[in-house]
Amino acid sequence: MVRLNEIDWMGATLLTATPLMCVYSLFYVPLCWKTAVWSVLYYYITGLAITAGYHRLWSHRSYEATRPYEWWMAITGAGAVQGSIKWWSRNHRAHHRWTDTEADPYSAHKGFWHSHILWMIFKEDNKKLGKVDVSDLNKDPVVAWQHRNFVPVMLFMGFLFPTLVAGLGWGDWRGGYFWAGTTRLTFVHHATFCVNSLAHWLGEHTFDDRHTPRDHFFTALATMGEGYHNFHHEFPSDFRNAIRFWQYDPTKWLIWLASCFGLTYNLNKFPDNEIQKGRLQMQAKKIEALKRKLNWGVPTAELPSFTFDEVRNLVREKGRQLIIIEGLVYDVESFVDHHPGGRMFIKSGIGRDMTNAFNGGVYDHHNAARNLLQGFRYGVLVGDVPESAKSKDE
């Protein structure tokens, strides 16, 4: 049973009231095309202020920016109503440093809905929250100003400003508030929240699988490019989340475009050599996992050892159908009648070293034959084979 004193009433009120007003808008507030365009535009303005500003600029310092750019991100970011830059970035740095642990403010291990929204509705023990360095944020005048004045700036940019634009612009005061204000805000909220939840649940571990972050195109679509989250957790100092030209990352495009006008600079990219290493290592790990599902024969380390004389005795006295190829002894009894080249060729090699014949002396066998041969492993040959027992070219 949840106690009332465990609820963060400010967060709970905001995060339940806005979706309810969104539902109300669907049924009772007409949507004209101008307000629809403004709502979508303001959604991207405030959403990108979170992804490009709060996240990649202030949380990770993945690039630098001019003061006008920083003021724009700070003011429009307040319109996303997700807390101040300082509060948001402090939690996000803790999330990166303590991913998937008790010190992670929105750990995916506590469940999908906890990481998506419940961590803001129920009070957390601040003593458990992981410690991080925010000295740079404390010294930043833009961050400090926004933190001190967050409530009035948030109320104006989150609710009053979108209403004023629609109201003064084309007389739609009600639509401006309910569509460009609360409905837009609901979508901005849950787009950001999906980075903490969906991006840790849906997709691939492209660069590392020790933690929950994953890469997925759908999550990128829902989060303005933040969905390539496995890449981001591996290379958080990179201003990009998506490195392929075809991957959806409007936040990266905005930062790059701003750099063309001198508004952003020192855009950080992690060395491509290290990125490719991570990708290749994960591909190798996935291949190894697939290989473990297949039968590759008895490992050579587990096979008994035989001398040539012992192999020949097993053939002559016990009737074993044994062939030697490249230092291994194979029992081919079950394959003699299925050999594509006919049983005569394989019978002629029983009790002999057929390495030369197998590798081109008679026929240069394909990879499929070599894979099939692994299933017939019988032992490891020790010692030499007499020249008279070795196959010759035909």
Coordinates of C-alpha atoms in Angstrom, one line a residue:
M1 CA 0.0 0.0 0.0
V2 CA 1.4 3.4 -1.0
R3 CA 1.4 6.0 1.7
L4 CA 0.5 9.6 0.9
N5 CA 3.8 10.9 2.3
E6 CA 5.6 8.8 -0.4
I7 CA 4.0 10.7 -3.2
D8 CA 5.7 13.7 -4.8
W9 CA 2.6 15.8 -5.2
M10 CA 4.0 18.4 -7.5
G11 CA 5.3 15.8 -9.9
A12 CA 2.2 13.6 -9.6
T13 CA -0.2 16.5 -10.2
L14 CA 1.7 17.8 -13.3
L15 CA 2.1 14.3 -14.8
T16 CA -1.5 13.3 -14.3
A17 CA -3.2 16.7 -15.0
T18 CA -1.6 17.3 -18.4
P19 CA -2.6 13.9 -20.0
L20 CA -6.2 14.5 -18.6
M21 CA -6.2 17.9 -20.3
C22 CA -4.9 16.3 -23.4
V23 CA -7.9 13.9 -23.4
Y24 CA -10.2 16.8 -22.7
S25 CA -8.8 18.6 -25.8
L26 CA -9.5 15.7 -28.1
F27 CA -13.2 15.8 -27.3
Y28 CA -14.0 19.4 -26.4
V29 CA -11.5 21.8 -27.9
P30 CA -11.6 22.3 -31.7
L31 CA -8.3 22.2 -33.4
C32 CA -7.8 24.7 -36.3
W33 CA -4.9 24.2 -38.7
K34 CA -2.9 27.2 -37.5
T35 CA -3.0 26.0 -34.0
A36 CA -2.1 22.5 -35.1
V37 CA 1.0 23.8 -37.0
W38 CA 2.0 25.9 -34.0
S39 CA 1.6 23.0 -31.6
V40 CA 3.8 20.7 -33.7
L41 CA 6.4 23.5 -34.2
Y42 CA 6.5 24.3 -30.5
Y43 CA 6.7 20.6 -29.7
Y44 CA 10.0 20.5 -31.7
I45 CA 11.3 23.8 -30.3
T46 CA 10.9 22.7 -26.7
G47 CA 11.7 19.0 -27.3
L48 CA 15.0 19.9 -29.1
A49 CA 15.9 22.3 -26.2
I50 CA 15.9 19.2 -24.0
T51 CA 17.8 16.9 -26.3
A52 CA 20.3 19.4 -27.7
G53 CA 20.4 21.7 -24.7
Y54 CA 19.7 20.0 -21.4
H55 CA 21.1 16.7 -22.6
R56 CA 23.9 16.9 -25.1
L57 CA 25.2 20.4 -24.2
W58 CA 24.8 20.7 -20.4
S59 CA 24.6 17.1 -19.2
H60 CA 27.5 15.8 -21.4
R61 CA 29.3 18.8 -22.6
S62 CA 29.5 17.1 -26.0
Y63 CA 29.9 20.5 -27.7
E64 CA 30.2 24.2 -26.9
A65 CA 27.9 27.0 -27.7
T66 CA 27.6 30.8 -27.8
R67 CA 25.6 32.7 -25.2
P68 CA 22.7 33.5 -27.5
Y69 CA 22.3 29.8 -28.3
E70 CA 22.6 28.9 -24.6
W71 CA 19.9 31.4 -23.6
W72 CA 17.6 30.1 -26.3
M73 CA 18.0 26.5 -25.1
A74 CA 17.6 27.5 -21.4
I75 CA 14.4 29.6 -22.0
T76 CA 12.7 27.2 -24.5
G77 CA 13.9 24.2 -22.5
A78 CA 11.9 25.6 -19.5
G79 CA 8.9 25.3 -21.8
A80 CA 9.3 21.5 -21.8
V81 CA 8.5 21.7 -18.0
Q82 CA 11.0 19.0 -17.0
G83 CA 12.8 20.8 -14.2
S84 CA 15.8 23.2 -14.4
I85 CA 18.9 22.4 -16.4
K86 CA 20.8 21.9 -13.1
W87 CA 18.3 19.4 -11.7
W88 CA 17.8 17.6 -15.0
S89 CA 21.6 17.3 -15.8
R90 CA 22.5 16.2 -12.2
N91 CA 20.0 13.3 -12.4
H92 CA 21.2 12.4 -15.9
R93 CA 24.8 12.3 -14.9
A94 CA 23.9 10.0 -12.0
H95 CA 22.0 7.8 -14.5
H96 CA 25.1 7.5 -16.6
R97 CA 27.6 7.0 -13.8
W98 CA 25.4 4.5 -11.9
T99 CA 23.4 2.9 -14.8
D100 CA 21.1 0.0 -13.7
T101 CA 22.0 0.3 -10.0
E102 CA 20.2 1.5 -6.9
A103 CA 22.1 4.8 -7.3
D104 CA 20.6 5.3 -10.8
P105 CA 17.6 7.7 -10.3
Y106 CA 15.6 5.9 -13.1
S107 CA 17.1 2.4 -13.2
A108 CA 15.6 0.1 -15.8
H109 CA 16.0 -2.8 -13.3
K110 CA 13.2 -1.3 -11.2
G111 CA 10.8 -1.8 -14.1
F112 CA 9.6 -0.2 -17.3
W113 CA 7.1 2.2 -15.6
H114 CA 9.4 3.2 -12.8
S115 CA 12.1 4.4 -15.3
H116 CA 9.4 6.0 -17.5
I117 CA 7.4 8.0 -15.0
L118 CA 7.0 6.6 -11.5
W119 CA 10.4 7.8 -10.3
M120 CA 9.0 11.4 -10.6
I121 CA 5.7 10.6 -8.9
F122 CA 7.0 8.8 -5.9
K123 CA 9.7 10.3 -3.6
E124 CA 13.1 8.8 -3.8
D125 CA 15.6 8.6 -0.9
N126 CA 18.2 11.2 -1.9
K127 CA 20.8 9.4 0.2
K128 CA 20.6 6.5 -2.4
L129 CA 21.1 8.8 -5.3
G130 CA 24.6 8.4 -6.9
K131 CA 27.0 11.3 -6.4
V132 CA 28.2 13.2 -9.4
D133 CA 30.3 16.3 -10.2
V134 CA 28.1 19.4 -11.1
S135 CA 30.7 22.0 -10.4
D136 CA 30.7 23.2 -14.0
L137 CA 26.9 23.7 -13.8
N138 CA 27.2 25.7 -10.6
K139 CA 29.7 28.1 -12.4
D140 CA 27.5 28.5 -15.5
P141 CA 25.7 31.8 -15.3
V142 CA 22.9 30.7 -17.7
V143 CA 22.3 27.5 -15.7
A144 CA 22.3 29.5 -12.5
W145 CA 19.9 32.1 -13.7
Q146 CA 17.5 29.5 -15.1
H147 CA 17.6 27.5 -11.8
R148 CA 16.8 30.6 -9.7
N149 CA 14.0 31.7 -11.9
F150 CA 12.7 28.4 -13.1
V151 CA 9.2 28.5 -11.9
P152 CA 8.1 31.8 -13.5
V153 CA 10.0 31.0 -16.7
M154 CA 8.5 27.6 -16.8
L155 CA 4.9 28.8 -16.3
F156 CA 5.4 31.5 -19.0
M157 CA 7.1 29.3 -21.6
G158 CA 5.2 26.1 -20.8
F159 CA 1.7 27.5 -20.7
L160 CA 1.3 31.3 -21.2
F161 CA 3.6 31.8 -24.3
P162 CA 2.0 29.1 -26.5
T163 CA -1.4 30.5 -25.5
L164 CA -0.4 34.1 -26.4
V165 CA 1.0 33.1 -29.8
A166 CA -2.3 31.4 -30.8
G167 CA -4.5 33.9 -29.1
L168 CA -2.9 37.1 -30.4
G169 CA -1.9 35.5 -33.7
W170 CA -5.3 34.1 -34.9
G171 CA -7.7 34.4 -32.0
D172 CA -7.5 30.8 -30.8
W173 CA -6.9 31.4 -27.0
R174 CA -8.5 28.1 -25.9
G175 CA -6.7 26.1 -28.6
G176 CA -3.4 27.7 -27.8
Y177 CA -3.7 26.7 -24.2
F178 CA -5.1 23.2 -24.6
W179 CA -3.3 22.1 -27.8
A180 CA 0.0 24.1 -28.0
G181 CA 0.2 24.2 -24.2
T182 CA -0.9 21.0 -22.3
T183 CA -1.3 18.5 -25.2
R184 CA 2.0 19.5 -26.7
L185 CA 3.5 19.2 -23.2
T186 CA 2.2 15.7 -22.7
F187 CA 3.9 14.6 -25.9
V188 CA 7.1 16.3 -25.1
H189 CA 7.1 14.7 -21.6
H190 CA 6.6 11.2 -22.8
A191 CA 9.0 11.5 -25.7
T192 CA 11.7 12.4 -23.2
F193 CA 10.5 9.7 -20.8
C194 CA 10.9 7.0 -23.5
V195 CA 14.6 7.6 -23.5
N196 CA 14.7 6.4 -19.9
S197 CA 12.3 3.5 -20.5
L198 CA 11.8 2.3 -24.1
A199 CA 15.5 2.9 -25.0
H200 CA 16.5 0.5 -22.2
W201 CA 14.0 -2.2 -23.3
L202 CA 13.6 -2.2 -27.1
G203 CA 16.4 -2.8 -29.6
E204 CA 19.9 -4.0 -30.0
H205 CA 23.0 -4.0 -27.9
T206 CA 25.2 -2.7 -30.8
F207 CA 28.3 -1.7 -28.9
D208 CA 28.0 -3.3 -25.4
D209 CA 25.6 -5.6 -23.5
R210 CA 26.7 -5.2 -19.9
H211 CA 23.9 -2.7 -19.3
T212 CA 20.4 -2.2 -20.5
P213 CA 20.6 0.7 -23.1
R214 CA 19.7 -0.4 -26.6
D215 CA 19.6 1.0 -30.1
H216 CA 16.3 1.2 -32.1
F217 CA 15.0 3.3 -35.0
F218 CA 11.5 3.5 -33.5
T219 CA 12.7 4.9 -30.2
A220 CA 14.8 7.4 -32.2
L221 CA 11.6 8.5 -34.0
A222 CA 9.8 9.0 -30.7
T223 CA 12.6 10.8 -29.0
M224 CA 14.1 13.2 -31.6
G225 CA 17.1 11.0 -32.2
E226 CA 17.8 9.8 -28.7
G227 CA 16.9 6.2 -29.5
Y228 CA 20.4 5.0 -30.5
H229 CA 20.9 4.7 -26.8
N230 CA 23.5 2.0 -26.7
F231 CA 25.8 4.1 -28.7
H232 CA 25.1 7.1 -26.4
H233 CA 25.9 5.2 -23.2
E234 CA 29.1 3.9 -24.7
F235 CA 30.2 7.3 -26.2
P236 CA 28.3 9.9 -24.2
S237 CA 30.8 12.7 -25.0
D238 CA 29.9 12.4 -28.7
F239 CA 27.5 15.1 -29.9
R240 CA 25.8 12.5 -32.1
N241 CA 23.5 9.6 -31.1
A242 CA 23.2 8.3 -34.6
I243 CA 26.4 8.0 -36.7
R244 CA 25.0 6.6 -40.0
F245 CA 23.8 9.2 -42.5
W246 CA 20.4 7.5 -42.8
Q247 CA 19.7 7.2 -39.0
Y248 CA 17.1 9.6 -37.6
D249 CA 18.8 12.1 -35.3
P250 CA 17.3 15.7 -35.7
T251 CA 19.2 16.8 -32.6
K252 CA 22.5 16.0 -34.2
W253 CA 21.4 17.9 -37.4
L254 CA 20.4 20.9 -35.3
I255 CA 23.7 21.1 -33.5
W256 CA 25.6 20.7 -36.8
L257 CA 23.5 23.3 -38.5
A258 CA 24.0 25.7 -35.7
S259 CA 27.8 25.2 -36.1
C260 CA 27.5 26.3 -39.7
F261 CA 26.4 29.7 -38.4
G262 CA 29.0 29.8 -35.6
L263 CA 26.4 29.3 -32.8
T264 CA 27.9 25.9 -31.7
Y265 CA 31.5 24.8 -32.0
N266 CA 34.0 22.1 -30.8
L267 CA 31.5 19.4 -31.7
N268 CA 33.0 16.3 -30.2
K269 CA 33.2 13.0 -32.0
F270 CA 34.5 9.8 -30.4
P271 CA 37.4 8.2 -32.5
D272 CA 35.8 6.1 -35.2
N273 CA 38.4 3.4 -34.7
E274 CA 37.1 2.8 -31.1
I275 CA 33.5 2.9 -32.3
Q276 CA 34.2 0.3 -34.9
K277 CA 36.0 -1.8 -32.3
G278 CA 33.0 -1.8 -30.0
R279 CA 30.7 -2.7 -32.9
L280 CA 33.0 -5.6 -34.0
Q281 CA 33.4 -6.9 -30.5
M282 CA 29.6 -7.1 -30.1
Q283 CA 29.2 -8.8 -33.5
A284 CA 31.8 -11.3 -32.5
K285 CA 30.0 -11.9 -29.2
K286 CA 26.7 -12.5 -31.0
I287 CA 28.4 -14.9 -33.4
E288 CA 29.9 -16.8 -30.6
A289 CA 26.5 -17.1 -29.0
L290 CA 25.1 -18.5 -32.2
K291 CA 28.0 -20.9 -32.6
R292 CA 27.3 -22.3 -29.2
K293 CA 23.9 -23.4 -30.4
L294 CA 25.4 -25.6 -33.2
N295 CA 27.2 -29.0 -33.0
W296 CA 30.8 -28.5 -33.9
G297 CA 31.9 -32.0 -32.9
V298 CA 33.8 -33.1 -29.8
P299 CA 36.4 -30.4 -28.9
T300 CA 39.9 -31.6 -29.8
A301 CA 41.0 -31.0 -26.2
E302 CA 38.5 -33.6 -25.1
L303 CA 39.5 -36.3 -27.6
P304 CA 41.7 -39.3 -26.7
S305 CA 45.1 -39.6 -28.3
F306 CA 46.2 -42.4 -30.7
T307 CA 49.4 -43.4 -32.4
F308 CA 49.3 -44.5 -36.0
D309 CA 49.8 -48.1 -35.0
E310 CA 46.8 -47.9 -32.6
V311 CA 44.6 -46.5 -35.4
R312 CA 45.6 -49.2 -37.8
N313 CA 45.0 -51.9 -35.1
L314 CA 41.5 -50.5 -34.5
V315 CA 40.8 -50.7 -38.2
R316 CA 42.2 -54.2 -38.7
E317 CA 41.1 -55.9 -35.5
K318 CA 37.9 -54.0 -34.6
G319 CA 36.8 -53.1 -38.1
R320 CA 36.6 -49.4 -37.3
Q321 CA 36.3 -47.1 -40.3
L322 CA 38.9 -44.6 -39.3
I323 CA 40.6 -41.9 -41.5
I324 CA 43.4 -39.5 -40.6
I325 CA 43.2 -35.9 -41.8
E326 CA 45.4 -33.0 -40.6
G327 CA 46.4 -34.7 -37.4
L328 CA 42.9 -35.8 -36.3
V329 CA 41.3 -39.3 -36.5
Y330 CA 37.8 -39.5 -37.9
D331 CA 35.3 -42.3 -37.7
V332 CA 33.4 -42.2 -41.0
E333 CA 31.5 -45.4 -40.8
S334 CA 28.1 -43.6 -40.9
F335 CA 29.2 -41.6 -43.9
V336 CA 30.8 -44.2 -46.2
D337 CA 27.7 -44.9 -48.2
H338 CA 26.7 -41.2 -48.4
H339 CA 30.0 -39.8 -49.7
P340 CA 29.2 -37.7 -52.8
G341 CA 32.2 -39.0 -54.6
G342 CA 31.3 -42.6 -54.1
R343 CA 32.2 -45.1 -51.4
M344 CA 35.2 -46.4 -53.3
F345 CA 37.2 -43.2 -52.6
I346 CA 36.5 -43.1 -48.9
K347 CA 37.0 -46.8 -48.4
S348 CA 40.4 -46.5 -50.0
G349 CA 41.4 -44.1 -47.3
I350 CA 40.4 -46.2 -44.3
G351 CA 43.4 -46.6 -42.0
R352 CA 45.5 -44.1 -43.9
D353 CA 46.4 -40.4 -43.7
M354 CA 44.2 -38.8 -46.4
T355 CA 45.2 -35.1 -45.7
N356 CA 46.7 -34.6 -49.2
A357 CA 43.8 -36.3 -50.9
F358 CA 41.2 -34.2 -48.9
N359 CA 43.0 -30.9 -49.7
G360 CA 43.2 -31.2 -53.4
G361 CA 45.2 -34.4 -54.2
V362 CA 41.9 -36.0 -55.2
Y363 CA 39.5 -33.2 -54.5
D364 CA 39.8 -29.9 -52.7
H365 CA 36.8 -30.2 -50.3
H366 CA 34.6 -27.2 -49.7
N367 CA 33.8 -25.6 -46.3
A368 CA 30.6 -27.6 -46.0
A369 CA 32.5 -30.9 -46.1
R370 CA 35.0 -29.6 -43.6
N371 CA 32.2 -28.6 -41.2
L372 CA 30.5 -32.0 -41.7
L373 CA 33.8 -33.7 -40.9
Q374 CA 33.9 -32.1 -37.5
G375 CA 31.0 -34.3 -36.4
F376 CA 33.1 -37.4 -37.1
R377 CA 36.0 -36.6 -34.8
Y378 CA 37.3 -39.7 -33.0
G379 CA 40.7 -38.8 -31.6
V380 CA 44.0 -36.9 -32.0
L381 CA 47.0 -38.4 -33.7
V382 CA 50.3 -38.4 -31.9
G383 CA 53.5 -39.3 -33.6
D384 CA 54.3 -39.7 -37.3
V385 CA 52.6 -41.5 -40.1
P386 CA 54.7 -43.7 -42.4
E387 CA 55.0 -42.3 -45.9
S388 CA 53.5 -45.5 -47.3
A389 CA 50.3 -44.7 -45.4
K390 CA 49.9 -41.2 -46.8
S391 CA 47.7 -40.4 -49.8
K392 CA 49.3 -39.2 -53.0
D393 CA 48.1 -36.9 -55.8
E394 CA 46.0 -38.6 -58.5

